[in-house]
mmCIF file of C-alpha atoms and ligand atoms in Angstrom:
data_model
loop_
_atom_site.group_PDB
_atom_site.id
_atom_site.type_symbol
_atom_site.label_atom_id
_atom_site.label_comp_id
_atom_site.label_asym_id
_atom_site.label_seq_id
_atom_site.Cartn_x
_atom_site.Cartn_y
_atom_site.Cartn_z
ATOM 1 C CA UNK A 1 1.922 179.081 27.841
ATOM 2 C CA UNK A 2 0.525 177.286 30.848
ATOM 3 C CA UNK A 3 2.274 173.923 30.879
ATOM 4 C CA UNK A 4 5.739 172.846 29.646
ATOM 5 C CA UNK A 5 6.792 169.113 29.448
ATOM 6 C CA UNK A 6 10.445 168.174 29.643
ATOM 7 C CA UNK A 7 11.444 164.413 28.591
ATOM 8 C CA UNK A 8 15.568 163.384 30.388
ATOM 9 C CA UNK A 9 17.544 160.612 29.815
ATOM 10 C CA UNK A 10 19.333 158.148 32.401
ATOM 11 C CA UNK A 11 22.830 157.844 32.370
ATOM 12 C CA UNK A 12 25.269 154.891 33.142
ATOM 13 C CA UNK A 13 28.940 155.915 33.373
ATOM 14 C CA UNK A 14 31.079 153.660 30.629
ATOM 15 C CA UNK A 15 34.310 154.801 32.592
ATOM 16 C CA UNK A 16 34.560 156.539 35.821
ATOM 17 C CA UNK A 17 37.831 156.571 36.996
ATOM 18 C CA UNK A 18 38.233 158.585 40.454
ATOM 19 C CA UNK A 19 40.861 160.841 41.749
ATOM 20 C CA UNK A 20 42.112 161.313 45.055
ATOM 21 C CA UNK A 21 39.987 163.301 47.566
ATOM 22 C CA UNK A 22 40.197 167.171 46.526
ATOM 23 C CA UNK A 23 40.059 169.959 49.622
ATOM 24 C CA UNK A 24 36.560 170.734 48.979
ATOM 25 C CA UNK A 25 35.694 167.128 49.783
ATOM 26 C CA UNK A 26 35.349 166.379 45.520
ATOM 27 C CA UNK A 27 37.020 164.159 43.498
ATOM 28 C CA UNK A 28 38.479 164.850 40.599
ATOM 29 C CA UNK A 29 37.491 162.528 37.743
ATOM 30 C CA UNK A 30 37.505 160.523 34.445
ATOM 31 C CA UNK A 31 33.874 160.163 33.762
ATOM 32 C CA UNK A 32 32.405 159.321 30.495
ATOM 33 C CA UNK A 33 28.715 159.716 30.508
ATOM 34 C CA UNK A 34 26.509 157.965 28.095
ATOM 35 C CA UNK A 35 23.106 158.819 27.904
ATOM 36 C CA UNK A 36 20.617 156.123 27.852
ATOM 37 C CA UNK A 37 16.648 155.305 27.111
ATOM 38 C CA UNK A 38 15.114 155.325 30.644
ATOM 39 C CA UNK A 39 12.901 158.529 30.846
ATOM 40 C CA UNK A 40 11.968 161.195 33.510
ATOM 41 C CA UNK A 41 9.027 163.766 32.505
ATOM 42 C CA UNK A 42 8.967 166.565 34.155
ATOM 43 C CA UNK A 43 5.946 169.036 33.315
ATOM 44 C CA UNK A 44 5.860 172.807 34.568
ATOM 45 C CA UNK A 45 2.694 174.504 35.149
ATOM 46 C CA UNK A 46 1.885 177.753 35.641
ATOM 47 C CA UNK A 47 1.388 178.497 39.381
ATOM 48 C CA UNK A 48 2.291 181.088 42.234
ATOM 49 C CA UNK A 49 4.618 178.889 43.940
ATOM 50 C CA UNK A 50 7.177 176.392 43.296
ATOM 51 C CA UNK A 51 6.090 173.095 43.596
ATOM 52 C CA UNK A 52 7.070 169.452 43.231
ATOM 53 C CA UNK A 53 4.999 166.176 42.913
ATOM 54 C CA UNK A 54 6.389 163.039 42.127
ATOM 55 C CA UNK A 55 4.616 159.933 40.270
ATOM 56 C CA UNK A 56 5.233 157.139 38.938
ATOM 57 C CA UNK A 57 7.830 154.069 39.626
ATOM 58 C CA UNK A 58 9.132 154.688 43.468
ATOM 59 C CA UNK A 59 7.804 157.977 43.655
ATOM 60 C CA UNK A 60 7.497 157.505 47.593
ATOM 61 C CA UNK A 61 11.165 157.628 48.146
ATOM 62 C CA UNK A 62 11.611 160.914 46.384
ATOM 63 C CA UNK A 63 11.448 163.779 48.440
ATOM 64 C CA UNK A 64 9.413 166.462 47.771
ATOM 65 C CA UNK A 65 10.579 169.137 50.576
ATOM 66 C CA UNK A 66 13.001 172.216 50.018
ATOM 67 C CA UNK A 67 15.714 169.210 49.632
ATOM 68 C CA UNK A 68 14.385 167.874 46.269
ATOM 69 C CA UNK A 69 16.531 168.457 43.378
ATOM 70 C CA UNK A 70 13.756 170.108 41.069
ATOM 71 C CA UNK A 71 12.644 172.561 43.379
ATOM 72 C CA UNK A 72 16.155 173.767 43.638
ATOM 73 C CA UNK A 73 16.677 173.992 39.975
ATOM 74 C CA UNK A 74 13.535 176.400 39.435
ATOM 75 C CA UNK A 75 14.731 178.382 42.158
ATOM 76 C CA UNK A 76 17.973 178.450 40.876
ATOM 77 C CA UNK A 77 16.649 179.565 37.542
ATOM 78 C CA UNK A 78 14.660 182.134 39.270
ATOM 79 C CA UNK A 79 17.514 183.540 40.894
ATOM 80 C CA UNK A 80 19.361 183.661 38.071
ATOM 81 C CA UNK A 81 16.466 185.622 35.941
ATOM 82 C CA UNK A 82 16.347 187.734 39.071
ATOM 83 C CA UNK A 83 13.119 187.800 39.705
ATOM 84 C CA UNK A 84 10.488 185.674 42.015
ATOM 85 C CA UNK A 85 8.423 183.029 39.581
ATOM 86 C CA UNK A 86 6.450 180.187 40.660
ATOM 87 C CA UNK A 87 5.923 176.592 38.620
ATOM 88 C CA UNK A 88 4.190 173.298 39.656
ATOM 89 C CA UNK A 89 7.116 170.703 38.902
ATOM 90 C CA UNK A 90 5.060 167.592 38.225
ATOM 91 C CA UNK A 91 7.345 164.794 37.466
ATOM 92 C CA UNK A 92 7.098 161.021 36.177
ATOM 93 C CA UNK A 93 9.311 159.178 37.519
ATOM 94 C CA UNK A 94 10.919 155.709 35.359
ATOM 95 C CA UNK A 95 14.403 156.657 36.441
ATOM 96 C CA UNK A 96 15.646 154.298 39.748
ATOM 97 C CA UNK A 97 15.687 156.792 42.692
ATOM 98 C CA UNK A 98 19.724 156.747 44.217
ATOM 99 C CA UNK A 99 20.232 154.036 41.578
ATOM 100 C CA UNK A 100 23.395 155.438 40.043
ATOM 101 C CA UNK A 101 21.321 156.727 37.436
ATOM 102 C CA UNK A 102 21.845 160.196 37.801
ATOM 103 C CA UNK A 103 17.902 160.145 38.303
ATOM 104 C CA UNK A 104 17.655 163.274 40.490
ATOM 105 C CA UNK A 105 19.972 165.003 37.993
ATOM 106 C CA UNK A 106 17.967 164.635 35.419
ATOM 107 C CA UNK A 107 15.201 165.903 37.447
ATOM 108 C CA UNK A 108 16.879 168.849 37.893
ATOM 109 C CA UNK A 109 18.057 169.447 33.986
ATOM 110 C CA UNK A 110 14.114 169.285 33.418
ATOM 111 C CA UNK A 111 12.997 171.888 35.673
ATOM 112 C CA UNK A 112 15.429 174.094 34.215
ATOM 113 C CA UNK A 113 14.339 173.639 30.929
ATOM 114 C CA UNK A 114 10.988 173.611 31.861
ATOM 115 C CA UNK A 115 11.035 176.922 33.870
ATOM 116 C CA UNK A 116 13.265 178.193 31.344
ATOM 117 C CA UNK A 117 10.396 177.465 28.610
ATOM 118 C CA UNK A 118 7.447 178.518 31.078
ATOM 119 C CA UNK A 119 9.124 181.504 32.236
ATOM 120 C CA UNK A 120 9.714 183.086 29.071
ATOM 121 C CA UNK A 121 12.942 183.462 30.069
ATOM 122 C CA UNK A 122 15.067 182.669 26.802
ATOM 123 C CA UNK A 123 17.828 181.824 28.336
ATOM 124 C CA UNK A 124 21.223 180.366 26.334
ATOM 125 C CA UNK A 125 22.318 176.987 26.975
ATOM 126 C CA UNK A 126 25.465 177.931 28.421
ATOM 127 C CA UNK A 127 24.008 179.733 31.080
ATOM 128 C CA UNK A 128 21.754 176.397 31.862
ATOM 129 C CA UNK A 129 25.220 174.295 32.143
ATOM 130 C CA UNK A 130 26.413 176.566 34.311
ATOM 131 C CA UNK A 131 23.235 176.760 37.180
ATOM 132 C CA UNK A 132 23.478 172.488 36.462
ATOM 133 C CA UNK A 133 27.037 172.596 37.404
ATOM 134 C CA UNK A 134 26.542 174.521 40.494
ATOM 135 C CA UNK A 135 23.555 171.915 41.264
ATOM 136 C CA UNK A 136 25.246 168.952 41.421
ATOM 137 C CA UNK A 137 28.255 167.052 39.422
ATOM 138 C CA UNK A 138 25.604 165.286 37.159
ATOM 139 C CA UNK A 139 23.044 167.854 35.820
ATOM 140 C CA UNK A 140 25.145 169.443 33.169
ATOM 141 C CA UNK A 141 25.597 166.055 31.901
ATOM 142 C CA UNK A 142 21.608 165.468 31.752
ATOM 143 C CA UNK A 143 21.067 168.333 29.759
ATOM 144 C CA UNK A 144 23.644 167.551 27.089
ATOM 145 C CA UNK A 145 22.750 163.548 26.609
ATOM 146 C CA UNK A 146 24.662 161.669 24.226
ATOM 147 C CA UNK A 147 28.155 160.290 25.175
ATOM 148 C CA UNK A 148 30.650 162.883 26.829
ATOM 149 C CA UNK A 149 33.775 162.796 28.873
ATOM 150 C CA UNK A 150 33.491 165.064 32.111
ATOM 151 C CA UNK A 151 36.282 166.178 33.978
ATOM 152 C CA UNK A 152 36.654 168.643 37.503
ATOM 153 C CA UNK A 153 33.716 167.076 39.279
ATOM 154 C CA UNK A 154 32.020 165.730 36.535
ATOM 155 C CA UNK A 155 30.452 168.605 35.465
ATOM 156 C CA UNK A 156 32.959 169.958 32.680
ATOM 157 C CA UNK A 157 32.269 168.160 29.806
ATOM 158 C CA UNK A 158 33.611 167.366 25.946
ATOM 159 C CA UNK A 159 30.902 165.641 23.680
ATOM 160 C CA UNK A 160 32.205 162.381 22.280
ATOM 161 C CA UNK A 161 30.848 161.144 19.147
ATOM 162 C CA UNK A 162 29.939 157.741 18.657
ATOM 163 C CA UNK A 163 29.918 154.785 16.150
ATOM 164 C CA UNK A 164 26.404 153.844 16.327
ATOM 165 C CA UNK A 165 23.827 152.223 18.818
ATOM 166 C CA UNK A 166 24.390 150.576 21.783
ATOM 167 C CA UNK A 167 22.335 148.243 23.357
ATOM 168 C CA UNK A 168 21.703 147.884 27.307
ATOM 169 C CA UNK A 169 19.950 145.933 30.341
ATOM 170 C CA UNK A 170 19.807 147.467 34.007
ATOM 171 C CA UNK A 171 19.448 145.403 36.891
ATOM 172 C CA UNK A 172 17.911 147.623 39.351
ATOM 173 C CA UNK A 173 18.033 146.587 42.951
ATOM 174 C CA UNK A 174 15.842 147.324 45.985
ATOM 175 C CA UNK A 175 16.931 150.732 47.742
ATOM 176 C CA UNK A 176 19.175 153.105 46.841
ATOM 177 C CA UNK A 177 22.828 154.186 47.431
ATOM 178 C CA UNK A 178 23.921 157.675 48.406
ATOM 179 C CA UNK A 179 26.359 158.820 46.241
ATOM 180 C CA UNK A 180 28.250 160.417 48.993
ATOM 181 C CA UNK A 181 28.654 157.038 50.928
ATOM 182 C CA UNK A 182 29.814 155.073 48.512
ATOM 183 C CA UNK A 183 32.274 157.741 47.712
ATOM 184 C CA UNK A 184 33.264 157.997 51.351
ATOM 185 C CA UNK A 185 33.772 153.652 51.271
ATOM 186 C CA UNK A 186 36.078 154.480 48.232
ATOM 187 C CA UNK A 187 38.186 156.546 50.170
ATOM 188 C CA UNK A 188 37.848 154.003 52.869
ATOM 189 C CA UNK A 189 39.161 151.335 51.110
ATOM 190 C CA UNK A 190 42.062 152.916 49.074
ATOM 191 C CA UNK A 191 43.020 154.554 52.754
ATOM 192 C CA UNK A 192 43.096 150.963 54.040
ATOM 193 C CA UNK A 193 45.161 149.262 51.205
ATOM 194 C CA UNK A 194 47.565 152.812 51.614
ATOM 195 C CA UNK A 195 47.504 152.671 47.629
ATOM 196 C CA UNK A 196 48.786 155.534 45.866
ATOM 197 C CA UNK A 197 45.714 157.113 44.148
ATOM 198 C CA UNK A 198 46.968 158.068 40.413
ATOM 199 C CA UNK A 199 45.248 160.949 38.548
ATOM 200 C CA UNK A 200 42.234 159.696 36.380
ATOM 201 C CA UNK A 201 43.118 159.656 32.381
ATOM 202 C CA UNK A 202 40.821 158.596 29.775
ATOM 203 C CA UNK A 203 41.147 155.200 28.601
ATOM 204 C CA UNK A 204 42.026 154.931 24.947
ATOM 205 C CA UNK A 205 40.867 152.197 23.887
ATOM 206 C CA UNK A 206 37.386 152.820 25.456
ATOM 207 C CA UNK A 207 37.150 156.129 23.358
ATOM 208 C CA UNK A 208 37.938 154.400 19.972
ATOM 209 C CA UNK A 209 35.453 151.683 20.688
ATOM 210 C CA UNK A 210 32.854 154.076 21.671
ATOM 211 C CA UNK A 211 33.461 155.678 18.069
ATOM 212 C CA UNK A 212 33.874 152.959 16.159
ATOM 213 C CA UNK A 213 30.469 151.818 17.868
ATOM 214 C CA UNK A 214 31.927 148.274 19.267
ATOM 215 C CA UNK A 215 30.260 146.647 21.685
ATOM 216 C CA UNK A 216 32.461 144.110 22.186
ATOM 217 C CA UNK A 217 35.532 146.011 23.127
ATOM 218 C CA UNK A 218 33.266 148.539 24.594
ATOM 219 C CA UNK A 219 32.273 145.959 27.229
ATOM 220 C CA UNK A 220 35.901 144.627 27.561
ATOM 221 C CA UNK A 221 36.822 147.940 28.643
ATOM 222 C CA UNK A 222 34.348 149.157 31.070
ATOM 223 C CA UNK A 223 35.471 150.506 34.206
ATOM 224 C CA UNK A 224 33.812 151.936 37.031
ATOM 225 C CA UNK A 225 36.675 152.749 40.564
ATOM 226 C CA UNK A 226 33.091 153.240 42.884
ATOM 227 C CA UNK A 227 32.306 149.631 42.080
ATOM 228 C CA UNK A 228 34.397 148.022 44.786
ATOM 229 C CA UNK A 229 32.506 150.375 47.002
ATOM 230 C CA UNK A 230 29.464 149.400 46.139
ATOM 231 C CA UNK A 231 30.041 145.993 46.070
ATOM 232 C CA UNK A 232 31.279 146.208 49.375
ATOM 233 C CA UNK A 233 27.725 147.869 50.693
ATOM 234 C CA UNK A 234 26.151 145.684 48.723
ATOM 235 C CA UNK A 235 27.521 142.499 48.782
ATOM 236 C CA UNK A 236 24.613 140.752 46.659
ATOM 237 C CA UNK A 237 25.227 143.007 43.960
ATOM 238 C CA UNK A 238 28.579 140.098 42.800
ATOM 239 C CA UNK A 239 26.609 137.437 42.255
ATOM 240 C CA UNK A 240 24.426 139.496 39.547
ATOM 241 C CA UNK A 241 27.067 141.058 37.643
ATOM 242 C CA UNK A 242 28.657 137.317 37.437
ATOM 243 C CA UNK A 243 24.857 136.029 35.824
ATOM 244 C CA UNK A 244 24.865 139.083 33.147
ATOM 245 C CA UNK A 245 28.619 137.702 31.883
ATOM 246 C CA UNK A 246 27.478 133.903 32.325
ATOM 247 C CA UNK A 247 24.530 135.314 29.956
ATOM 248 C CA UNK A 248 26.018 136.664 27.269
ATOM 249 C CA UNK A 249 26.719 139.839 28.916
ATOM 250 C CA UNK A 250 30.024 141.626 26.607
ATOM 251 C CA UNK A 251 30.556 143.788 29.985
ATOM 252 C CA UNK A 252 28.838 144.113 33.279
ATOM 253 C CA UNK A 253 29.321 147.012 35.771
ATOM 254 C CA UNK A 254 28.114 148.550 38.464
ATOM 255 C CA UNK A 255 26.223 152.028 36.917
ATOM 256 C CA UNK A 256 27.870 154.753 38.867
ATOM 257 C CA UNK A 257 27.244 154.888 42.768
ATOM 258 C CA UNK A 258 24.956 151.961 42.081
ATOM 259 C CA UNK A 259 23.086 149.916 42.919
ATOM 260 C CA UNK A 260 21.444 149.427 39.229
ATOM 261 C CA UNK A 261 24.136 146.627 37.592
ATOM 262 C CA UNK A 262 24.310 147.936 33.701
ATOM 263 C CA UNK A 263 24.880 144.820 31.217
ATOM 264 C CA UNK A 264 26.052 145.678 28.014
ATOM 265 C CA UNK A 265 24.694 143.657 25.279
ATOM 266 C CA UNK A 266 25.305 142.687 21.660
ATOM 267 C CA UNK A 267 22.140 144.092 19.745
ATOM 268 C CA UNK A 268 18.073 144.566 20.849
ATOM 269 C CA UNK A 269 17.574 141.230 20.456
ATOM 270 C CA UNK A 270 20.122 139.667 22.972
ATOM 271 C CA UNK A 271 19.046 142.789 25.358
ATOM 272 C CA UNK A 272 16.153 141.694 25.452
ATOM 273 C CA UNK A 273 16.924 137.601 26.402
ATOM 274 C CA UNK A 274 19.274 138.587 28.597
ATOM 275 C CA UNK A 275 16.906 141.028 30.332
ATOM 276 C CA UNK A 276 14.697 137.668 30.578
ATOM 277 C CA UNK A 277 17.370 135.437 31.661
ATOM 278 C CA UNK A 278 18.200 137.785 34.452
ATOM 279 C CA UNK A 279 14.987 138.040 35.864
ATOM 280 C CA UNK A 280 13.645 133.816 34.978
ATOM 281 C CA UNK A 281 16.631 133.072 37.074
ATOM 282 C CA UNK A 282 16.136 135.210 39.723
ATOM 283 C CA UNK A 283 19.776 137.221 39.489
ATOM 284 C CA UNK A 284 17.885 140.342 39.502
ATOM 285 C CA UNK A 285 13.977 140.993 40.128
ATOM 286 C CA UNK A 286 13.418 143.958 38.264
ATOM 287 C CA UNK A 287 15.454 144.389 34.857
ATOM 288 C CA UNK A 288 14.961 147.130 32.055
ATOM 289 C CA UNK A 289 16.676 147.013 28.449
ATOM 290 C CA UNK A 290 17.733 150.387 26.538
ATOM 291 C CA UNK A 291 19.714 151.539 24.251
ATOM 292 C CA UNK A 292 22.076 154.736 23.767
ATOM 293 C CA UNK A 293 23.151 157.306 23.299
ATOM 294 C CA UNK A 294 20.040 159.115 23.327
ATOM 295 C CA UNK A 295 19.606 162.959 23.438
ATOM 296 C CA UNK A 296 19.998 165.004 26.682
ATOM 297 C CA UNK A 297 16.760 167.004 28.094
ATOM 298 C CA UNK A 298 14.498 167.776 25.341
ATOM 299 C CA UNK A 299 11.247 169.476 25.271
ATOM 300 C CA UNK A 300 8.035 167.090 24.076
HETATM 301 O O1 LIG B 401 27.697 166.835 43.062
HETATM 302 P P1 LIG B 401 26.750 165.950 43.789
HETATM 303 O O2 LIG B 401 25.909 166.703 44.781
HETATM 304 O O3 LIG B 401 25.920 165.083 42.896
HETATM 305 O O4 LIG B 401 27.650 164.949 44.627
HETATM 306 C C1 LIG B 401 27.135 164.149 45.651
HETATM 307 C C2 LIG B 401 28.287 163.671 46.519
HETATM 308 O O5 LIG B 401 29.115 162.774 45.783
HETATM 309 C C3 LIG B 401 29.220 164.766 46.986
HETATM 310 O O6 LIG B 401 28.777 165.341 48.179
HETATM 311 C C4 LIG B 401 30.530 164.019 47.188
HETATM 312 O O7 LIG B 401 30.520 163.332 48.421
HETATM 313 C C5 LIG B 401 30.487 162.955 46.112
HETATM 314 N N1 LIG B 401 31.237 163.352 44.897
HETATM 315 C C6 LIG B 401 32.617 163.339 44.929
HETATM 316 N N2 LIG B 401 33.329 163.694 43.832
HETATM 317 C C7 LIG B 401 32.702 164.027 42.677
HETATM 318 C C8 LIG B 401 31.285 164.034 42.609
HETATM 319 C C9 LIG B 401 30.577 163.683 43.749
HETATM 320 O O8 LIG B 401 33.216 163.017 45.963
HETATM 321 N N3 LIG B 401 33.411 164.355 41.615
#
């Protein structure tokens, strides 16, 4: 086999509810993951070394040193398989870069399936979930898909089934967030207001909507405890959230970290007007409609 494509999902968190600030400088969360239809491809080809290159939507602001995310997942693999392999990572990117996306997460989930694939390496599942959780909080979550609660860091997670389809428009906004930051402006702020930080549960009411597949309550009960953060670093974000709800919107949030704004509409159709309203009255300049869940990272 000389070339191995890899297709991975987005993801917009329908509840992320933060704990307080752990030793190791974690948090320890609520965090239901939904996968949804904005796609990274990322092909492996054979080669001596490992190698990344990055097309595609704001490929310039990914990097492609020893610090990119890919990379580190084939040399995790090859660690793992004990033994030296190389693999050009060549990756399209549709996936906002530091969006709240989990777009460098899913980067990751693809080179390891990839290299896993291109290696000949056979390896279980399990033993993928467990190099993605020691890669960052996200990538176990990008290689399962679908809906799923994680707990710890993120990165321990319980599939959730759902009710059906749901239907989606991102806002994306120019420049990215570091997730770090915005965490560090949560702490900020709850340090500030001396608030008691209570310890994350899993909203009820969330979970039966999510398996019933309503969108209405589904949007009622989004909730995302980094969004005062980033609303604070990004002030501008308000007034776009506001536009998705005077659209039609049944709940607008701020996807993880941010800055992408996820709008949560009531079927294609109205995804699709809203995406237009959005972007006809200038609230947001770029705006993409999806749907989900979708699967995790699949081979194509
Ligand atoms: O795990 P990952 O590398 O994606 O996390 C990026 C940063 O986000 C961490 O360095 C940490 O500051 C913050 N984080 C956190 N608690 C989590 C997950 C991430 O504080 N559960």
């Amino acid at each position: 086999m000389s070339s191995v494509t890899v297709r991975v999902p987005a993801k917009v968190n329908v509840q992320l509810s933060v704990g307080p600030l752990r030793e190791d400088g974690y948090h320890d969360l609520v965090n239901v993951f939904h996968a949804v239809s904005i796609f990274d491809e990322v092909m492996a080809k054979e080669s001596e070394s490992i190698t990344v290159a990055v097309h595609g939507k704001w490929s310039d602001q990914v990097p492609v040193d020893d610090s990119n995310l890919a990379i580190r997942a084939a040399r995790a693999l090859a660690k793992h398989a004990g033994r030296t392999y190389g693999a050009d990572l060549i990756i399209q990117k549709a996936i906002p870069v530091a969006g709240g996306m989990a777009g460098g997460s899913a980067d990751a989930a693809g080179a390891l399936v990839a290299c896993n694939e291109l290696w000949g390496l056979g390896l279980p599942f399990e033993d993928l979930m467990e190099i993605a959780g020691d890669l960052g909080s996200d990538v176990p979550f990008s290689l399962l898909g679908g809906t799923a609660v994680g707990t710890g860091r993120g990165e321990q997670l319980s599939e959730l089934p759902t009710g059906g389809t749901f239907h989606w428009v991102f806002a994306l906004a120019n420049g990215g967030l570091s997730t770090a930051t915005v965490y560090a402006e949560c702490d900020r702020l709850r340090e500030a207001a001396a608030a008691d930080v209570p310890w994350p549960q899993l909203d009820d009411t969330l979970m039966e909507a999510l398996g019933t597949g309503d969108a209405y309550s589904l949007g009622a009960h989004l909730s995302n405890d980094l969004q005062a953060a980033a609303l604070n670093l990004r002030p501008e974000l308000a007034p776009t959230l506001d536009a998705g709800r005077q659209h039609g919107a049944l709940g607008a949030i701020v996807s993880g970290s941010g800055p992408t704004c996820a709008f949560l509409a009531i079927d294609a159709t109205h995804a699709r007007d809203l995406a237009q309203s959005l972007t006809a009255t200038g609230a947001a300049h770029t705006t993409v409609a999806a749907h989900g869940p979708v699967h995790g990272a699949t081979l194509v």
